[in-house]
């Protein structure tokens, strides 16, 4: 007999509903980096908001940490096929960054840039409305260097390559410009529920 209604939350059935097609669950937190791991001290850390080539605002570590903080617990999905449930983050949601800079919607597209030269593109609609944050903490601790510390982008509803580690800039672009993996055969948008892994998916 099927008694799913009585099994409560976190039952195996509920967990399966949260795993996109072609993904499997992991308990550990894999590290995936295209090149060497940069060492970024918070004393040197800077975060820049740009519209095209124009710098709108630069925050240092203390200034950025003075922005409102938000907590988010989300499932994450890597294109290499692992998914991890209930990851807990704290950081500054993109809406609060834009508000602090006094801008709303200069264009519909954003490129995220990182200290290691990595980049990835995300439509503004997928960063705003509380959907994404610049994460500073993971599971109650400062974000580990391997996972992008001191600060990484977190866009949990897209494949995890969109969550740029060692973030140092968000740049509004006129058009949707491909980033590092998007130029190397990965999908321009990357929705795990539509299995948008590669360019033509
Ligand atoms: N700066 C930077 N960010 C990056 C990457 C990278 O190589 N450099 N790899 C991406 C990929 S492919 C994935 S799956 C996730 C992995 O994050 P993790 O190492 O914290 O699991 O980071 C993404 N962000
Ligand atoms: Mo990835």
Short mmCIF file of C-alpha atoms and ligand atoms in Angstrom, two decimals:
data_model
loop_
_atom_site.label_atom_id
_atom_site.label_comp_id
_atom_site.label_asym_id
_atom_site.label_seq_id
_atom_site.Cartn_x
_atom_site.Cartn_y
_atom_site.Cartn_z
CA UNK A 1 0.00 0.00 0.00
CA UNK A 2 1.21 3.47 -0.81
CA UNK A 3 1.12 5.74 2.22
CA UNK A 4 3.15 8.63 0.89
CA UNK A 5 0.84 11.13 2.52
CA UNK A 6 1.76 9.72 5.93
CA UNK A 7 5.51 9.39 5.55
CA UNK A 8 6.22 12.99 6.44
CA UNK A 9 8.90 15.27 5.04
CA UNK A 10 12.34 14.09 3.97
CA UNK A 11 11.08 10.66 3.00
CA UNK A 12 12.89 8.94 0.14
CA UNK A 13 9.99 9.78 -2.22
CA UNK A 14 10.16 13.48 -1.45
CA UNK A 15 13.93 13.48 -2.01
CA UNK A 16 13.55 11.77 -5.39
CA UNK A 17 11.14 14.51 -6.49
CA UNK A 18 13.96 16.99 -5.94
CA UNK A 19 16.55 15.28 -8.16
CA UNK A 20 16.51 16.54 -11.77
CA UNK A 21 16.77 14.04 -14.68
CA UNK A 22 20.19 12.43 -15.08
CA UNK A 23 21.36 13.49 -11.59
CA UNK A 24 22.23 11.42 -8.51
CA UNK A 25 22.42 12.41 -4.84
CA UNK A 26 25.67 12.97 -2.97
CA UNK A 27 26.19 13.59 0.73
CA UNK A 28 29.68 15.10 0.51
CA UNK A 29 30.45 18.38 -1.25
CA UNK A 30 32.61 17.80 -4.35
CA UNK A 31 35.12 20.46 -5.42
CA UNK A 32 35.23 21.36 -9.13
CA UNK A 33 37.61 24.00 -10.41
CA UNK A 34 38.87 24.52 -13.95
CA UNK A 35 42.34 25.75 -12.92
CA UNK A 36 44.43 26.51 -9.83
CA UNK A 37 42.63 27.71 -6.70
CA UNK A 38 43.31 31.42 -6.14
CA UNK A 39 44.24 32.71 -2.69
CA UNK A 40 42.22 35.85 -2.00
CA UNK A 41 42.68 37.53 1.40
CA UNK A 42 39.68 39.44 2.71
CA UNK A 43 42.02 42.44 3.26
CA UNK A 44 42.63 42.56 -0.50
CA UNK A 45 39.16 41.47 -1.62
CA UNK A 46 37.17 43.88 -3.76
CA UNK A 47 33.83 43.49 -5.44
CA UNK A 48 32.95 45.67 -8.44
CA UNK A 49 29.58 46.34 -10.06
CA UNK A 50 29.78 47.45 -13.70
CA UNK A 51 27.51 48.47 -16.53
CA UNK A 52 29.44 47.45 -19.63
CA UNK A 53 32.93 48.95 -19.20
CA UNK A 54 31.76 51.53 -16.64
CA UNK A 55 32.38 50.90 -12.91
CA UNK A 56 29.29 51.80 -10.90
CA UNK A 57 30.49 50.88 -7.42
CA UNK A 58 33.34 49.05 -5.64
CA UNK A 59 32.98 47.50 -2.15
CA UNK A 60 35.82 46.32 0.06
CA UNK A 61 35.29 43.40 2.46
CA UNK A 62 34.02 45.51 5.38
CA UNK A 63 31.72 47.59 3.20
CA UNK A 64 30.27 44.49 1.57
CA UNK A 65 29.75 42.80 4.93
CA UNK A 66 27.78 45.83 6.13
CA UNK A 67 25.08 45.09 3.52
CA UNK A 68 21.96 43.20 4.67
CA UNK A 69 22.60 39.45 5.00
CA UNK A 70 20.15 36.76 3.94
CA UNK A 71 20.09 33.00 4.62
CA UNK A 72 19.14 30.49 1.94
CA UNK A 73 18.85 26.70 2.09
CA UNK A 74 18.73 25.17 -1.38
CA UNK A 75 19.38 22.04 -3.45
CA UNK A 76 22.30 22.33 -5.89
CA UNK A 77 22.95 20.45 -9.13
CA UNK A 78 26.28 20.08 -10.93
CA UNK A 79 26.34 19.26 -14.65
CA UNK A 80 28.80 16.41 -13.88
CA UNK A 81 25.62 14.74 -12.44
CA UNK A 82 25.79 15.18 -8.67
CA UNK A 83 23.04 16.89 -6.72
CA UNK A 84 23.19 17.87 -3.06
CA UNK A 85 20.10 18.70 -1.02
CA UNK A 86 19.55 21.36 1.66
CA UNK A 87 22.82 23.27 1.35
CA UNK A 88 22.72 26.24 3.77
CA UNK A 89 24.21 29.59 2.77
CA UNK A 90 24.36 33.14 4.01
CA UNK A 91 25.29 36.20 2.01
CA UNK A 92 23.99 39.28 0.25
CA UNK A 93 21.17 38.80 -2.25
CA UNK A 94 21.76 40.47 -5.60
CA UNK A 95 18.73 42.76 -5.09
CA UNK A 96 20.42 44.26 -2.02
CA UNK A 97 23.67 44.82 -3.94
CA UNK A 98 21.83 46.65 -6.74
CA UNK A 99 19.85 48.69 -4.21
CA UNK A 100 23.05 49.75 -2.45
CA UNK A 101 24.47 50.88 -5.80
CA UNK A 102 21.24 52.69 -6.65
CA UNK A 103 20.58 50.78 -9.87
CA UNK A 104 17.64 48.63 -10.85
CA UNK A 105 17.77 47.15 -14.32
CA UNK A 106 20.31 48.73 -16.66
CA UNK A 107 20.07 45.67 -18.96
CA UNK A 108 18.64 42.15 -18.86
CA UNK A 109 21.96 40.25 -18.81
CA UNK A 110 24.85 39.88 -16.40
CA UNK A 111 28.34 38.38 -16.62
CA UNK A 112 29.89 37.20 -13.35
CA UNK A 113 33.70 37.50 -13.15
CA UNK A 114 36.11 35.75 -10.82
CA UNK A 115 39.63 36.16 -9.46
CA UNK A 116 40.81 33.09 -11.42
CA UNK A 117 39.67 34.56 -14.75
CA UNK A 118 36.50 32.45 -14.79
CA UNK A 119 33.26 34.00 -16.02
CA UNK A 120 29.67 32.90 -16.48
CA UNK A 121 26.55 34.59 -17.82
CA UNK A 122 23.19 34.72 -16.03
CA UNK A 123 20.07 36.69 -17.02
CA UNK A 124 19.18 39.39 -14.48
CA UNK A 125 15.78 37.71 -13.97
CA UNK A 126 17.65 34.69 -12.53
CA UNK A 127 19.72 36.82 -10.15
CA UNK A 128 17.01 39.20 -8.88
CA UNK A 129 13.88 38.64 -6.74
CA UNK A 130 15.87 36.81 -4.07
CA UNK A 131 16.88 34.01 -6.43
CA UNK A 132 20.64 34.45 -6.10
CA UNK A 133 23.22 35.78 -3.66
CA UNK A 134 26.85 36.51 -3.19
CA UNK A 135 27.50 33.84 -0.57
CA UNK A 136 29.99 34.50 2.24
CA UNK A 137 29.11 31.62 4.58
CA UNK A 138 28.35 27.94 4.08
CA UNK A 139 26.80 25.80 6.85
CA UNK A 140 27.50 28.57 9.38
CA UNK A 141 31.20 28.94 8.55
CA UNK A 142 33.12 31.38 6.35
CA UNK A 143 33.14 29.92 2.86
CA UNK A 144 36.13 27.59 2.39
CA UNK A 145 38.70 28.56 -0.22
CA UNK A 146 38.06 25.40 -2.29
CA UNK A 147 34.39 26.31 -2.54
CA UNK A 148 35.07 29.89 -3.62
CA UNK A 149 35.92 31.74 -0.41
CA UNK A 150 35.87 34.54 0.51
CA UNK A 151 32.81 35.04 -1.72
CA UNK A 152 31.03 33.20 -4.50
CA UNK A 153 27.92 33.67 -6.56
CA UNK A 154 25.11 31.25 -5.68
CA UNK A 155 22.45 30.66 -8.34
CA UNK A 156 21.02 27.41 -6.98
CA UNK A 157 18.25 26.86 -9.56
CA UNK A 158 20.75 26.64 -12.48
CA UNK A 159 23.56 24.10 -12.97
CA UNK A 160 26.28 24.84 -10.44
CA UNK A 161 28.83 26.11 -13.00
CA UNK A 162 26.72 29.32 -12.95
CA UNK A 163 27.70 29.80 -9.29
CA UNK A 164 31.05 31.51 -9.90
CA UNK A 165 33.60 30.99 -7.12
CA UNK A 166 36.05 33.74 -5.98
CA UNK A 167 33.64 36.30 -7.39
CA UNK A 168 35.03 39.78 -7.95
CA UNK A 169 32.57 41.48 -10.30
CA UNK A 170 29.09 41.50 -11.73
CA UNK A 171 28.85 43.25 -15.09
CA UNK A 172 25.65 44.19 -16.89
CA UNK A 173 25.90 43.45 -20.61
CA UNK A 174 23.61 44.51 -23.46
CA UNK A 175 23.39 40.99 -24.86
CA UNK A 176 23.61 37.53 -23.28
CA UNK A 177 27.39 37.00 -23.58
CA UNK A 178 28.76 33.48 -23.14
CA UNK A 179 31.16 32.90 -20.23
CA UNK A 180 33.96 30.36 -19.70
CA UNK A 181 32.01 27.07 -19.95
CA UNK A 182 29.32 28.51 -22.22
CA UNK A 183 32.09 29.22 -24.79
CA UNK A 184 33.31 25.61 -24.37
CA UNK A 185 30.17 23.69 -25.31
CA UNK A 186 27.97 24.14 -22.25
CA UNK A 187 24.44 25.49 -22.43
CA UNK A 188 23.91 29.26 -22.50
CA UNK A 189 21.22 29.03 -19.73
CA UNK A 190 21.70 25.71 -17.88
CA UNK A 191 18.35 24.71 -16.35
CA UNK A 192 18.84 21.30 -14.64
CA UNK A 193 15.10 20.49 -14.83
CA UNK A 194 15.22 20.81 -18.64
CA UNK A 195 18.62 19.05 -18.72
CA UNK A 196 20.27 21.97 -20.51
CA UNK A 197 23.82 20.61 -20.22
CA UNK A 198 25.36 21.25 -23.64
CA UNK A 199 24.93 23.99 -26.23
CA UNK A 200 22.22 22.25 -28.28
CA UNK A 201 20.25 20.61 -25.42
N1 LIG B 1 35.82 30.89 -10.45
C1 LIG B 1 35.38 29.67 -10.72
N2 LIG B 1 34.12 29.39 -10.38
C2 LIG B 1 33.61 28.16 -10.64
C3 LIG B 1 34.37 27.17 -11.29
C4 LIG B 1 35.71 27.51 -11.62
O1 LIG B 1 36.46 26.68 -12.19
N3 LIG B 1 36.18 28.76 -11.31
N4 LIG B 1 33.81 25.93 -11.56
C5 LIG B 1 32.34 25.88 -11.65
C6 LIG B 1 31.80 24.54 -11.67
S1 LIG B 1 31.87 23.67 -13.14
C7 LIG B 1 31.10 24.02 -10.61
S2 LIG B 1 30.29 22.54 -10.69
C8 LIG B 1 31.10 24.71 -9.31
C9 LIG B 1 31.73 23.80 -8.29
O2 LIG B 1 31.66 24.40 -7.03
P1 LIG B 1 32.29 23.60 -5.80
O3 LIG B 1 33.73 23.35 -6.12
O4 LIG B 1 32.06 24.48 -4.63
O5 LIG B 1 31.51 22.32 -5.72
O6 LIG B 1 31.81 25.93 -9.32
C10 LIG B 1 31.69 26.65 -10.51
N5 LIG B 1 32.32 27.92 -10.29
MO1 LIG B 2 30.35 21.82 -12.82
#
